[in-house]
Amino acid sequence: MAVLVVALVFVGSLGVIQGGVRGTADIHELTHAFQAARTVIDAVESFNYDDLTDESLRMLCTKLSFAPPTAQPILGKIQLLTYGTPGTGSWFRAKTVRVRVPWKRPDGSHDDVVLKGLVMEAR
Amino acid sequence: MRRMSRIPTSCSTVECFGSGRTRRGRVPFSRSGFGAVEALLAVGIGLGILTGVWWMVTSSGRVMERGQSTLESATQAEILFRHLNADLHTLVSGVDISPSIPQLHLSRHLLESGVIVDAEVSWSFHGGLAGSKIERTVKTARGEDVDRMCVGILDAFSIDPFPITTHPGTTVSVSLRAPKAPEKSLYQATIFHQNQILDPRWNPVSTN
């Protein structure tokens, strides 16, 4: 009976330990994915407004390398934003890009890191 | 065997497994129907459960220790890249970065109490089992400030210029691990050079 009680206590606490193990094991893959996404966002922001196109960005990203086993980032289409203040002559326009980096948890499930980059002009 | 006879059993148990005599309270083990084989079996099962639990706890502990080491390395890498990011995104215009192992020198703008000042920043990387460290030295007119990062061991590192000249950048990769952990964690990021403080290309507000 005593053995069973001890076993039950330990088995119960195992859940806590294993949760912690999964959490800390995730951080490696997540950090890789996050660094890859941030690198791509940096690449987006290295263009000026006029030069940033889907094709030019894709070409630049082929030159980037990432720490293995990071999956290749997936680039979204460039979205345009414009905003002007009537009567003042002030305007703002921007191109935004959504970058998604899939990453795999140690238990086999998948998740994504998603960041958005922005290049803008304003007056 | 006498000690085990203190196991309280009910009358029905005794009737079922014992000699047939009904008796409340303590029942001698031998009379309860359990022989030496059953006792050994119970002890074996108990030891088996304990061994299994012990194995699970210790293996989880080892995995957790590895996880904590990875967590520590990831945090170190993040601190490193955040600092590099800040340095390489505030470069003084026209300054070329020439990464030379094991050091990286650059000139950057720095905001001190709302005033933009120029600063010389030097990064030095020292790997190896003993005395691994990454140092960042910032020199301004006010003096010199040294930050030391990288708790643990810096197994390997590289600083490479990004190959496309129209998009100058620096790729930094570091392989870190905790002193007692065998696993190395490789982290890598490419940071493109910018001047977010004064250049209107990245800071349109600065033109106002």
Short mmCIF file of N, CA and C in Angstrom, two decimals, chain B residues 64-143:
data_model
loop_
_atom_site.label_atom_id
_atom_site.label_comp_id
_atom_site.label_asym_id
_atom_site.label_seq_id
_atom_site.Cartn_x
_atom_site.Cartn_y
_atom_site.Cartn_z
N MET B 64 15.00 17.42 -18.49
CA MET B 64 14.72 18.77 -18.05
C MET B 64 16.01 19.58 -17.92
N GLU B 65 17.06 18.93 -17.44
CA GLU B 65 18.35 19.62 -17.31
C GLU B 65 18.84 20.05 -18.69
N ARG B 66 18.68 19.14 -19.67
CA ARG B 66 19.08 19.49 -21.04
C ARG B 66 18.24 20.66 -21.54
N GLY B 67 16.94 20.59 -21.23
CA GLY B 67 16.04 21.66 -21.65
C GLY B 67 16.43 22.99 -21.04
N GLN B 68 16.79 22.94 -19.76
CA GLN B 68 17.20 24.18 -19.08
C GLN B 68 18.47 24.73 -19.70
N SER B 69 19.40 23.84 -20.08
CA SER B 69 20.64 24.28 -20.72
C SER B 69 20.32 24.95 -22.05
N THR B 70 19.39 24.33 -22.79
CA THR B 70 18.99 24.90 -24.07
C THR B 70 18.33 26.26 -23.87
N LEU B 71 17.50 26.32 -22.84
CA LEU B 71 16.82 27.58 -22.53
C LEU B 71 17.83 28.67 -22.22
N GLU B 72 18.86 28.29 -21.47
CA GLU B 72 19.91 29.24 -21.11
C GLU B 72 20.65 29.70 -22.37
N SER B 73 20.97 28.74 -23.26
CA SER B 73 21.68 29.10 -24.49
C SER B 73 20.81 30.00 -25.37
N ALA B 74 19.52 29.64 -25.46
CA ALA B 74 18.61 30.44 -26.30
C ALA B 74 18.52 31.87 -25.77
N THR B 75 18.46 32.00 -24.46
CA THR B 75 18.38 33.33 -23.87
C THR B 75 19.66 34.11 -24.14
N GLN B 76 20.78 33.43 -24.00
CA GLN B 76 22.06 34.09 -24.29
C GLN B 76 22.13 34.56 -25.74
N ALA B 77 21.69 33.67 -26.65
CA ALA B 77 21.72 34.02 -28.07
C ALA B 77 20.80 35.21 -28.34
N GLU B 78 19.64 35.21 -27.70
CA GLU B 78 18.70 36.32 -27.91
C GLU B 78 19.30 37.65 -27.42
N ILE B 79 19.95 37.62 -26.26
CA ILE B 79 20.58 38.84 -25.74
C ILE B 79 21.64 39.33 -26.73
N LEU B 80 22.44 38.37 -27.21
CA LEU B 80 23.49 38.72 -28.18
C LEU B 80 22.92 39.37 -29.43
N PHE B 81 21.90 38.71 -30.02
CA PHE B 81 21.34 39.23 -31.28
C PHE B 81 20.58 40.54 -31.08
N ARG B 82 19.97 40.72 -29.94
CA ARG B 82 19.29 42.01 -29.68
C ARG B 82 20.31 43.14 -29.65
N HIS B 83 21.44 42.90 -29.00
CA HIS B 83 22.49 43.94 -28.95
C HIS B 83 23.07 44.19 -30.34
N LEU B 84 23.35 43.10 -31.06
CA LEU B 84 23.89 43.26 -32.43
C LEU B 84 22.90 44.00 -33.31
N ASN B 85 21.64 43.65 -33.15
CA ASN B 85 20.57 44.29 -33.92
C ASN B 85 20.56 45.81 -33.68
N ALA B 86 20.66 46.17 -32.41
CA ALA B 86 20.66 47.60 -32.06
C ALA B 86 21.89 48.29 -32.65
N ASP B 87 23.04 47.63 -32.59
CA ASP B 87 24.27 48.24 -33.11
C ASP B 87 24.23 48.39 -34.63
N LEU B 88 23.80 47.33 -35.30
CA LEU B 88 23.87 47.33 -36.77
C LEU B 88 22.70 48.09 -37.41
N HIS B 89 21.73 48.45 -36.63
CA HIS B 89 20.60 49.24 -37.15
C HIS B 89 20.72 50.73 -36.86
N THR B 90 21.84 51.11 -36.26
CA THR B 90 22.03 52.54 -35.96
C THR B 90 23.41 52.98 -36.44
N LEU B 91 23.86 52.39 -37.53
CA LEU B 91 25.22 52.68 -38.01
C LEU B 91 25.35 54.11 -38.49
N VAL B 92 26.51 54.67 -38.29
CA VAL B 92 26.83 55.97 -38.86
C VAL B 92 26.94 55.78 -40.38
N SER B 93 26.32 56.68 -41.13
CA SER B 93 26.30 56.53 -42.59
C SER B 93 27.72 56.48 -43.15
N GLY B 94 27.90 55.63 -44.11
CA GLY B 94 29.18 55.58 -44.80
C GLY B 94 30.22 54.73 -44.12
N VAL B 95 29.94 54.28 -42.94
CA VAL B 95 30.93 53.44 -42.26
C VAL B 95 30.76 52.01 -42.72
N ASP B 96 31.87 51.44 -43.11
CA ASP B 96 31.83 50.07 -43.59
C ASP B 96 32.23 49.12 -42.46
N ILE B 97 31.47 48.08 -42.32
CA ILE B 97 31.82 47.10 -41.30
C ILE B 97 32.68 46.02 -41.92
N SER B 98 33.84 45.81 -41.36
CA SER B 98 34.69 44.73 -41.85
C SER B 98 34.88 43.73 -40.72
N PRO B 99 34.09 42.69 -40.73
CA PRO B 99 34.19 41.72 -39.65
C PRO B 99 35.52 40.97 -39.72
N SER B 100 36.29 41.06 -38.68
CA SER B 100 37.54 40.31 -38.64
C SER B 100 37.53 39.48 -37.37
N ILE B 101 37.64 38.21 -37.57
CA ILE B 101 37.56 37.28 -36.43
C ILE B 101 38.78 37.51 -35.55
N PRO B 102 38.68 37.61 -34.24
CA PRO B 102 37.44 37.41 -33.49
C PRO B 102 36.77 38.70 -33.08
N GLN B 103 36.96 39.76 -33.84
CA GLN B 103 36.37 41.02 -33.40
C GLN B 103 35.53 41.67 -34.48
N LEU B 104 34.66 42.52 -34.05
CA LEU B 104 33.79 43.26 -34.95
C LEU B 104 33.75 44.70 -34.44
N HIS B 105 34.14 45.62 -35.28
CA HIS B 105 34.17 47.03 -34.87
C HIS B 105 33.16 47.81 -35.70
N LEU B 106 32.51 48.75 -35.10
CA LEU B 106 31.56 49.58 -35.84
C LEU B 106 31.37 50.92 -35.15
N SER B 107 30.90 51.88 -35.93
CA SER B 107 30.54 53.18 -35.37
C SER B 107 29.03 53.33 -35.47
N ARG B 108 28.45 53.77 -34.42
CA ARG B 108 26.98 53.86 -34.41
C ARG B 108 26.54 55.15 -33.73
N HIS B 109 25.28 55.48 -33.98
CA HIS B 109 24.65 56.56 -33.23
C HIS B 109 24.08 55.98 -31.95
N LEU B 110 24.08 56.80 -30.94
CA LEU B 110 23.56 56.35 -29.66
C LEU B 110 22.75 57.49 -29.06
N LEU B 111 21.62 57.14 -28.52
CA LEU B 111 20.81 58.17 -27.86
C LEU B 111 21.14 58.18 -26.37
N GLU B 112 21.67 59.31 -25.92
CA GLU B 112 21.98 59.44 -24.49
C GLU B 112 21.20 60.63 -23.94
N SER B 113 20.26 60.35 -23.12
CA SER B 113 19.41 61.39 -22.52
C SER B 113 18.78 62.26 -23.60
N GLY B 114 18.34 61.63 -24.68
CA GLY B 114 17.66 62.36 -25.74
C GLY B 114 18.58 63.05 -26.73
N VAL B 115 19.88 62.92 -26.53
CA VAL B 115 20.84 63.55 -27.43
C VAL B 115 21.55 62.46 -28.23
N ILE B 116 21.69 62.72 -29.56
CA ILE B 116 22.37 61.72 -30.40
C ILE B 116 23.88 61.94 -30.30
N VAL B 117 24.59 60.91 -29.90
CA VAL B 117 26.05 60.98 -29.85
C VAL B 117 26.60 59.81 -30.68
N ASP B 118 27.86 59.95 -31.09
CA ASP B 118 28.51 58.87 -31.82
C ASP B 118 29.25 57.96 -30.83
N ALA B 119 29.26 56.69 -31.16
CA ALA B 119 29.94 55.73 -30.27
C ALA B 119 30.70 54.72 -31.11
N GLU B 120 31.81 54.28 -30.58
CA GLU B 120 32.58 53.19 -31.20
C GLU B 120 32.27 51.91 -30.42
N VAL B 121 31.85 50.92 -31.17
CA VAL B 121 31.48 49.66 -30.50
C VAL B 121 32.40 48.54 -30.99
N SER B 122 32.95 47.79 -30.06
CA SER B 122 33.79 46.63 -30.41
C SER B 122 33.19 45.37 -29.80
N TRP B 123 33.10 44.36 -30.63
CA TRP B 123 32.64 43.06 -30.16
C TRP B 123 33.84 42.12 -30.19
N SER B 124 34.05 41.38 -29.13
CA SER B 124 35.11 40.36 -29.16
C SER B 124 34.53 39.03 -28.70
N PHE B 125 34.90 38.00 -29.43
CA PHE B 125 34.38 36.65 -29.17
C PHE B 125 35.54 35.76 -28.73
N HIS B 126 35.41 35.15 -27.59
CA HIS B 126 36.44 34.24 -27.09
C HIS B 126 35.79 32.89 -26.81
N GLY B 127 36.17 31.89 -27.59
CA GLY B 127 35.58 30.57 -27.42
C GLY B 127 36.46 29.67 -26.57
N GLY B 128 36.06 28.42 -26.45
CA GLY B 128 36.86 27.44 -25.73
C GLY B 128 36.24 27.04 -24.41
N LEU B 129 36.79 25.95 -23.86
CA LEU B 129 36.24 25.40 -22.63
C LEU B 129 36.45 26.33 -21.44
N ALA B 130 37.61 26.97 -21.41
CA ALA B 130 37.90 27.87 -20.28
C ALA B 130 37.83 29.31 -20.76
N GLY B 131 37.08 30.10 -20.05
CA GLY B 131 37.07 31.53 -20.33
C GLY B 131 36.29 31.95 -21.55
N SER B 132 35.24 31.19 -21.88
CA SER B 132 34.39 31.62 -22.99
C SER B 132 33.68 32.91 -22.63
N LYS B 133 33.69 33.85 -23.54
CA LYS B 133 32.95 35.09 -23.28
C LYS B 133 32.75 35.87 -24.58
N ILE B 134 31.74 36.68 -24.56
CA ILE B 134 31.50 37.63 -25.64
C ILE B 134 31.44 38.99 -24.98
N GLU B 135 32.29 39.88 -25.42
CA GLU B 135 32.35 41.21 -24.80
C GLU B 135 31.96 42.29 -25.79
N ARG B 136 31.21 43.23 -25.31
CA ARG B 136 30.80 44.38 -26.14
C ARG B 136 31.28 45.64 -25.42
N THR B 137 32.15 46.37 -26.09
CA THR B 137 32.71 47.58 -25.48
C THR B 137 32.18 48.79 -26.24
N VAL B 138 31.59 49.71 -25.52
CA VAL B 138 31.04 50.93 -26.12
C VAL B 138 31.86 52.12 -25.64
N LYS B 139 32.48 52.82 -26.60
CA LYS B 139 33.28 54.00 -26.24
C LYS B 139 32.56 55.26 -26.72
N THR B 140 32.29 56.14 -25.80
CA THR B 140 31.72 57.45 -26.14
C THR B 140 32.60 58.52 -25.50
N ALA B 141 32.22 59.77 -25.70
CA ALA B 141 33.00 60.86 -25.11
C ALA B 141 32.97 60.78 -23.58
N ARG B 142 31.92 60.15 -23.07
CA ARG B 142 31.81 60.06 -21.61
C ARG B 142 32.70 58.99 -21.01
N GLY B 143 33.14 58.05 -21.84
CA GLY B 143 33.98 56.98 -21.31
C GLY B 143 33.69 55.65 -21.97
#
